[in-house]
Amino acid sequence: MRLSRAALYGAPAVLALALLATPPGEPRAEPGRLPQPSPAVPPAAPHTLNAARGRIPGPGSVQPLIVSRERWLGSAARPQPAPRYSGRVTAVFIHHTDTPNSYDCADVPHTLRNLYEGQAGARHWDDIGYNFLVDRCGTVYEGRAGGVTKPVVGAHTQGFNHGTTGIAAIGTFTAGTPVPTAMTDAIARLVAWKLSLAGIDPRGRVSLVSTHGLSRFAAGERAVMDAVSGHIDAFETSCPGAALLERLPAIRQQAAEIQGRNLAVTRTAAPRS
């Protein structure tokens, strides 16, 4: 089933989007879809300083437009237990869904329902594993239930689901595959906002504790990782694909700029053992 923007966001939000033109040089959505706007900048709010000791996040760290799970899932929702929460989100893991890239963005809700059915149905998980999903046109979708502003424990990165958020790029991004700019821009906006809730610099590194021995780290072992890491950094996998992995440094920097940070951060790549 193809859903229009009015069906996804609601008519008032679509009217607001219609007043925004795509800036020169920016990718345009397919016919029938409105471009994803940059979020408006509200008055700055107080934040705590992060471990990387950069600037306090600026007013650019606002919640982007997010399509609720109710709008794409509808009556396909299965009975499930109550969401679980951690203290706060200090890191983001980037994934790809390993699905075809040549989709019409209007058909993404159907793709999401298939992913949900595969994980919550065939695999008998309690819900879809990813906290958020982003399509190639830059639309952000709520994934796992529990509230987009809350530190929902997902099922995206074995051993490191507590205190993290999983963002899945819809598609397959193996080496040499083009990664749409609209997609990476949307991921950067989402990362900037989600990490700003805990005052985390996207360019920094964080300390996480593994909860499962099947990850790259033994259960109970402390791992120092990039605040924005790929699935491959924590688990033996090729996810999120070499092409998207190569874009992570740019996503980190873009997210930091959206937060309003302009201090250089000395960092080294997190080890992949």
CSV table of N, CA, C and O in Angstrom, one decimal, residues 108-193:
chain,number,residue,atom,x,y,z
A,108,VAL,N,7.7,2.6,1.1
A,108,VAL,CA,8.5,2.2,2.2
A,108,VAL,C,7.6,1.6,3.4
A,108,VAL,O,8.1,0.7,4.0
A,109,PRO,N,6.4,2.2,3.7
A,109,PRO,CA,5.7,1.5,4.7
A,109,PRO,C,5.4,0.0,4.5
A,109,PRO,O,5.5,-0.8,5.5
A,110,HIS,N,5.2,-0.4,3.2
A,110,HIS,CA,5.1,-1.8,2.9
A,110,HIS,C,6.4,-2.6,3.3
A,110,HIS,O,6.4,-3.7,3.9
A,111,THR,N,7.5,-2.0,2.9
A,111,THR,CA,8.8,-2.6,3.2
A,111,THR,C,9.0,-2.7,4.8
A,111,THR,O,9.5,-3.7,5.2
A,112,LEU,N,8.6,-1.7,5.5
A,112,LEU,CA,8.7,-1.7,6.9
A,112,LEU,C,7.9,-2.8,7.6
A,112,LEU,O,8.3,-3.5,8.5
A,113,ARG,N,6.7,-3.0,7.0
A,113,ARG,CA,5.8,-4.0,7.5
A,113,ARG,C,6.4,-5.4,7.3
A,113,ARG,O,6.3,-6.3,8.1
A,114,ASN,N,7.1,-5.6,6.1
A,114,ASN,CA,7.7,-6.8,5.8
A,114,ASN,C,8.9,-7.1,6.8
A,114,ASN,O,9.1,-8.2,7.3
A,115,LEU,N,9.7,-6.0,7.1
A,115,LEU,CA,10.8,-6.2,8.1
A,115,LEU,C,10.2,-6.5,9.4
A,115,LEU,O,10.7,-7.4,10.1
A,116,TYR,N,9.1,-5.8,9.8
A,116,TYR,CA,8.5,-6.1,11.1
A,116,TYR,C,8.0,-7.5,11.2
A,116,TYR,O,8.2,-8.2,12.2
A,117,GLU,N,7.4,-8.0,10.1
A,117,GLU,CA,6.8,-9.4,10.1
A,117,GLU,C,8.0,-10.4,10.2
A,117,GLU,O,7.9,-11.4,10.8
A,118,GLY,N,9.1,-10.1,9.5
A,118,GLY,CA,10.2,-11.0,9.5
A,118,GLY,C,10.9,-11.1,10.9
A,118,GLY,O,11.3,-12.2,11.3
A,119,GLN,N,10.9,-10.0,11.6
A,119,GLN,CA,11.6,-10.0,12.9
A,119,GLN,C,10.6,-10.3,14.1
A,119,GLN,O,10.9,-11.2,14.9
A,120,ALA,N,9.5,-9.7,14.1
A,120,ALA,CA,8.5,-10.0,15.2
A,120,ALA,C,7.7,-11.2,14.9
A,120,ALA,O,7.2,-11.8,15.8
A,121,GLY,N,7.6,-11.6,13.6
A,121,GLY,CA,6.9,-12.8,13.3
A,121,GLY,C,7.7,-14.0,13.1
A,121,GLY,O,7.8,-14.9,14.0
A,122,ALA,N,8.5,-14.1,12.0
A,122,ALA,CA,9.2,-15.3,11.7
A,122,ALA,C,10.3,-15.6,12.7
A,122,ALA,O,10.6,-16.7,13.1
A,123,ARG,N,11.0,-14.5,13.2
A,123,ARG,CA,12.0,-14.7,14.2
A,123,ARG,C,11.5,-14.7,15.7
A,123,ARG,O,12.3,-14.9,16.6
A,124,HIS,N,10.3,-14.4,15.8
A,124,HIS,CA,9.7,-14.3,17.2
A,124,HIS,C,10.3,-13.4,18.1
A,124,HIS,O,10.4,-13.6,19.3
A,125,TRP,N,10.8,-12.2,17.6
A,125,TRP,CA,11.3,-11.1,18.4
A,125,TRP,C,10.1,-10.4,19.0
A,125,TRP,O,8.9,-10.6,18.5
A,126,ASP,N,10.3,-9.6,20.0
A,126,ASP,CA,9.1,-8.9,20.6
A,126,ASP,C,8.7,-7.7,19.8
A,126,ASP,O,7.6,-7.1,20.1
A,127,ASP,N,9.5,-7.3,18.8
A,127,ASP,CA,9.2,-6.1,18.0
A,127,ASP,C,10.3,-6.0,16.9
A,127,ASP,O,11.2,-6.8,16.9
A,128,ILE,N,10.1,-5.0,16.1
A,128,ILE,CA,11.2,-4.7,15.1
A,128,ILE,C,12.4,-4.3,15.9
A,128,ILE,O,12.3,-3.7,17.0
A,129,GLY,N,13.6,-4.6,15.5
A,129,GLY,CA,14.8,-4.4,16.3
A,129,GLY,C,15.3,-3.0,16.3
A,129,GLY,O,15.8,-2.5,17.3
A,130,TYR,N,15.2,-2.3,15.1
A,130,TYR,CA,15.8,-1.0,15.0
A,130,TYR,C,14.9,0.1,15.7
A,130,TYR,O,13.7,0.0,15.6
A,131,ASN,N,15.6,1.1,16.2
A,131,ASN,CA,14.8,2.2,16.9
A,131,ASN,C,14.3,3.1,15.8
A,131,ASN,O,13.2,3.7,16.0
A,132,PHE,N,15.1,3.3,14.7
A,132,PHE,CA,14.7,4.2,13.7
A,132,PHE,C,15.1,3.6,12.3
A,132,PHE,O,16.1,2.9,12.3
A,133,LEU,N,14.4,4.0,11.3
A,133,LEU,CA,14.8,3.6,9.9
A,133,LEU,C,14.7,4.9,9.0
A,133,LEU,O,13.8,5.7,9.2
A,134,VAL,N,15.6,4.9,8.0
A,134,VAL,CA,15.7,6.1,7.2
A,134,VAL,C,15.6,5.6,5.7
A,134,VAL,O,16.4,4.8,5.3
A,135,ASP,N,14.8,6.2,4.9
A,135,ASP,CA,14.7,5.8,3.5
A,135,ASP,C,15.6,6.7,2.6
A,135,ASP,O,16.2,7.7,3.1
A,136,ARG,N,15.7,6.4,1.3
A,136,ARG,CA,16.7,7.0,0.5
A,136,ARG,C,16.2,8.5,0.1
A,136,ARG,O,17.0,9.2,-0.4
A,137,CYS,N,15.0,8.8,0.4
A,137,CYS,CA,14.5,10.1,0.2
A,137,CYS,C,14.7,11.0,1.4
A,137,CYS,O,14.3,12.2,1.4
A,138,GLY,N,15.2,10.4,2.5
A,138,GLY,CA,15.4,11.2,3.7
A,138,GLY,C,14.3,11.2,4.7
A,138,GLY,O,14.3,12.0,5.7
A,139,THR,N,13.3,10.3,4.6
A,139,THR,CA,12.2,10.3,5.5
A,139,THR,C,12.6,9.4,6.7
A,139,THR,O,13.2,8.3,6.5
A,140,VAL,N,12.4,9.8,7.9
A,140,VAL,CA,12.8,9.1,9.1
A,140,VAL,C,11.5,8.4,9.7
A,140,VAL,O,10.5,9.1,9.8
A,141,TYR,N,11.6,7.1,10.0
A,141,TYR,CA,10.5,6.4,10.5
A,141,TYR,C,10.8,5.9,12.0
A,141,TYR,O,12.0,5.4,12.2
A,142,GLU,N,9.9,6.0,12.8
A,142,GLU,CA,10.0,5.3,14.2
A,142,GLU,C,9.9,3.8,14.0
A,142,GLU,O,9.1,3.3,13.3
A,143,GLY,N,10.9,3.1,14.6
A,143,GLY,CA,10.9,1.7,14.5
A,143,GLY,C,10.3,1.1,15.8
A,143,GLY,O,9.1,1.0,15.9
A,144,ARG,N,11.2,0.7,16.7
A,144,ARG,CA,10.7,0.0,17.9
A,144,ARG,C,9.8,0.9,18.8
A,144,ARG,O,10.1,2.1,18.9
A,145,ALA,N,8.8,0.3,19.4
A,145,ALA,CA,7.9,1.0,20.2
A,145,ALA,C,8.6,1.5,21.5
A,145,ALA,O,9.6,0.9,22.0
A,146,GLY,N,8.0,2.5,22.1
A,146,GLY,CA,8.5,3.0,23.4
A,146,GLY,C,8.6,4.5,23.5
A,146,GLY,O,8.8,5.0,24.5
A,147,GLY,N,8.6,5.2,22.3
A,147,GLY,CA,8.7,6.6,22.3
A,147,GLY,C,10.0,7.1,21.8
A,147,GLY,O,11.1,6.7,22.2
A,148,VAL,N,10.0,8.0,20.7
A,148,VAL,CA,11.2,8.4,20.1
A,148,VAL,C,12.1,9.2,21.0
A,148,VAL,O,13.4,9.3,20.7
A,149,THR,N,11.6,9.9,21.9
A,149,THR,CA,12.4,10.7,22.8
A,149,THR,C,13.0,10.0,24.0
A,149,THR,O,13.9,10.5,24.7
A,150,LYS,N,12.6,8.7,24.1
A,150,LYS,CA,13.1,7.9,25.3
A,150,LYS,C,14.2,7.0,24.9
A,150,LYS,O,14.4,6.6,23.8
A,151,PRO,N,15.0,6.5,25.9
A,151,PRO,CA,16.1,5.6,25.7
A,151,PRO,C,15.6,4.2,25.6
A,151,PRO,O,15.9,3.3,26.5
A,152,VAL,N,14.9,3.9,24.5
A,152,VAL,CA,14.3,2.5,24.3
A,152,VAL,C,15.4,1.5,24.0
A,152,VAL,O,16.3,1.7,23.2
A,153,VAL,N,15.4,0.4,24.7
A,153,VAL,CA,16.3,-0.7,24.5
A,153,VAL,C,15.9,-1.4,23.2
A,153,VAL,O,14.8,-2.0,23.2
A,154,GLY,N,16.7,-1.4,22.2
A,154,GLY,CA,16.4,-2.1,20.9
A,154,GLY,C,16.8,-3.5,20.9
A,154,GLY,O,17.2,-4.1,21.9
A,155,ALA,N,16.9,-4.0,19.6
A,155,ALA,CA,17.4,-5.4,19.4
A,155,ALA,C,18.1,-5.3,18.0
A,155,ALA,O,17.8,-5.9,17.1
A,156,HIS,N,19.2,-4.5,18.0
A,156,HIS,CA,19.8,-4.2,16.8
A,156,HIS,C,21.3,-4.5,16.8
A,156,HIS,O,21.9,-4.8,15.7
A,157,THR,N,21.9,-4.5,17.9
A,157,THR,CA,23.4,-4.7,18.0
A,157,THR,C,23.6,-5.6,19.2
A,157,THR,O,23.7,-5.1,20.4
A,158,GLN,N,23.8,-6.9,19.0
A,158,GLN,CA,23.9,-7.9,20.1
A,158,GLN,C,25.0,-7.5,21.1
A,158,GLN,O,26.2,-7.3,20.6
A,159,GLY,N,24.7,-7.4,22.3
A,159,GLY,CA,25.7,-7.0,23.4
A,159,GLY,C,25.7,-5.6,23.7
A,159,GLY,O,26.2,-5.2,24.7
A,160,PHE,N,25.1,-4.7,22.8
A,160,PHE,CA,25.2,-3.3,23.0
A,160,PHE,C,23.8,-2.6,22.7
A,160,PHE,O,23.8,-1.6,22.0
A,161,ASN,N,22.8,-3.2,23.1
A,161,ASN,CA,21.4,-2.6,22.9
A,161,ASN,C,21.1,-1.7,24.0
A,161,ASN,O,20.1,-0.9,23.9
A,162,HIS,N,21.7,-1.7,25.2
A,162,HIS,CA,21.4,-0.8,26.3
A,162,HIS,C,22.2,0.5,26.2
A,162,HIS,O,23.4,0.5,26.0
A,163,GLY,N,21.5,1.6,26.3
A,163,GLY,CA,22.2,2.9,26.2
A,163,GLY,C,22.6,3.3,24.8
A,163,GLY,O,23.4,4.2,24.6
A,164,THR,N,22.0,2.6,23.8
A,164,THR,CA,22.3,3.0,22.4
A,164,THR,C,21.0,3.0,21.6
A,164,THR,O,20.0,2.6,22.0
A,165,THR,N,21.1,3.6,20.4
A,165,THR,CA,20.0,3.7,19.5
A,165,THR,C,20.5,3.0,18.2
A,165,THR,O,21.6,3.3,17.7
A,166,GLY,N,19.6,2.2,17.5
A,166,GLY,CA,20.0,1.6,16.3
A,166,GLY,C,19.2,2.3,15.1
A,166,GLY,O,18.0,2.4,15.2
A,167,ILE,N,20.0,2.9,14.2
A,167,ILE,CA,19.4,3.6,13.0
A,167,ILE,C,19.7,2.7,11.8
A,167,ILE,O,20.9,2.5,11.5
A,168,ALA,N,18.7,2.3,11.1
A,168,ALA,CA,18.9,1.5,9.9
A,168,ALA,C,18.6,2.2,8.6
A,168,ALA,O,17.5,2.9,8.5
A,169,ALA,N,19.6,2.2,7.7
A,169,ALA,CA,19.4,2.8,6.4
A,169,ALA,C,18.7,1.8,5.5
A,169,ALA,O,19.1,0.6,5.4
A,170,ILE,N,17.6,2.1,4.9
A,170,ILE,CA,16.8,1.1,4.2
A,170,ILE,C,17.4,0.9,2.8
A,170,ILE,O,17.5,1.8,1.9
A,171,GLY,N,18.0,-0.3,2.6
A,171,GLY,CA,18.7,-0.6,1.4
A,171,GLY,C,19.9,-1.5,1.7
A,171,GLY,O,20.1,-2.0,2.9
A,172,THR,N,20.8,-1.7,0.7
A,172,THR,CA,22.0,-2.5,0.9
A,172,THR,C,23.1,-1.7,0.4
A,172,THR,O,23.1,-1.2,-0.8
A,173,PHE,N,24.2,-1.5,1.2
A,173,PHE,CA,25.2,-0.5,0.9
A,173,PHE,C,26.6,-1.1,0.9
A,173,PHE,O,27.5,-0.7,1.7
A,174,THR,N,26.7,-2.2,0.1
A,174,THR,CA,28.0,-2.8,0.0
A,174,THR,C,29.0,-1.9,-0.8
A,174,THR,O,28.6,-0.9,-1.3
A,175,ALA,N,30.2,-2.3,-0.9
A,175,ALA,CA,31.3,-1.5,-1.5
A,175,ALA,C,30.8,-1.0,-2.9
A,175,ALA,O,30.4,-1.8,-3.7
A,176,GLY,N,31.0,0.2,-3.2
A,176,GLY,CA,30.7,0.8,-4.5
A,176,GLY,C,29.3,1.2,-4.7
A,176,GLY,O,28.9,1.8,-5.8
A,177,THR,N,28.4,0.9,-3.8
A,177,THR,CA,27.0,1.3,-3.9
A,177,THR,C,26.8,2.8,-3.5
A,177,THR,O,27.2,3.2,-2.4
A,178,PRO,N,26.2,3.6,-4.4
A,178,PRO,CA,25.9,5.0,-4.0
A,178,PRO,C,25.0,5.1,-2.8
A,178,PRO,O,24.0,4.3,-2.6
A,179,VAL,N,25.4,6.0,-1.9
A,179,VAL,CA,24.6,6.2,-0.7
A,179,VAL,C,23.9,7.6,-0.9
A,179,VAL,O,24.6,8.6,-1.0
A,180,PRO,N,22.6,7.6,-1.0
A,180,PRO,CA,21.9,8.9,-1.3
A,180,PRO,C,22.2,10.0,-0.2
A,180,PRO,O,22.2,9.7,1.0
A,181,THR,N,22.5,11.2,-0.7
A,181,THR,CA,22.8,12.3,0.2
A,181,THR,C,21.6,12.6,1.1
A,181,THR,O,21.8,13.0,2.3
A,182,ALA,N,20.4,12.5,0.5
A,182,ALA,CA,19.2,12.8,1.3
A,182,ALA,C,19.1,11.8,2.5
A,182,ALA,O,18.7,12.2,3.6
A,183,MET,N,19.6,10.6,2.3
A,183,MET,CA,19.6,9.6,3.4
A,183,MET,C,20.6,10.0,4.5
A,183,MET,O,20.3,10.0,5.7
A,184,THR,N,21.9,10.3,4.1
A,184,THR,CA,22.9,10.6,5.1
A,184,THR,C,22.6,11.9,5.8
A,184,THR,O,22.9,12.1,7.0
A,185,ASP,N,22.0,12.9,5.1
A,185,ASP,CA,21.6,14.1,5.7
A,185,ASP,C,20.6,13.9,6.8
A,185,ASP,O,20.7,14.4,7.9
A,186,ALA,N,19.6,13.0,6.5
A,186,ALA,CA,18.6,12.7,7.5
A,186,ALA,C,19.2,11.9,8.7
A,186,ALA,O,18.8,12.2,9.8
A,187,ILE,N,20.1,11.0,8.4
A,187,ILE,CA,20.8,10.3,9.5
A,187,ILE,C,21.5,11.2,10.4
A,187,ILE,O,21.5,11.1,11.6
A,188,ALA,N,22.2,12.2,9.8
A,188,ALA,CA,23.0,13.2,10.6
A,188,ALA,C,22.1,14.0,11.5
A,188,ALA,O,22.4,14.3,12.6
A,189,ARG,N,21.0,14.4,10.9
A,189,ARG,CA,20.0,15.2,11.7
A,189,ARG,C,19.5,14.4,12.9
A,189,ARG,O,19.4,14.9,14.0
A,190,LEU,N,19.2,13.1,12.6
A,190,LEU,CA,18.7,12.3,13.7
A,190,LEU,C,19.7,12.0,14.7
A,190,LEU,O,19.4,12.0,15.9
A,191,VAL,N,20.9,11.7,14.3
A,191,VAL,CA,22.0,11.5,15.2
A,191,VAL,C,22.3,12.7,16.1
A,191,VAL,O,22.4,12.6,17.3
A,192,ALA,N,22.3,13.9,15.5
A,192,ALA,CA,22.6,15.1,16.2
A,192,ALA,C,21.5,15.3,17.3
A,192,ALA,O,21.9,15.7,18.4
A,193,TRP,N,20.3,15.1,17.0
A,193,TRP,CA,19.2,15.3,18.0
A,193,TRP,C,19.3,14.3,19.0
A,193,TRP,O,19.2,14.6,20.2
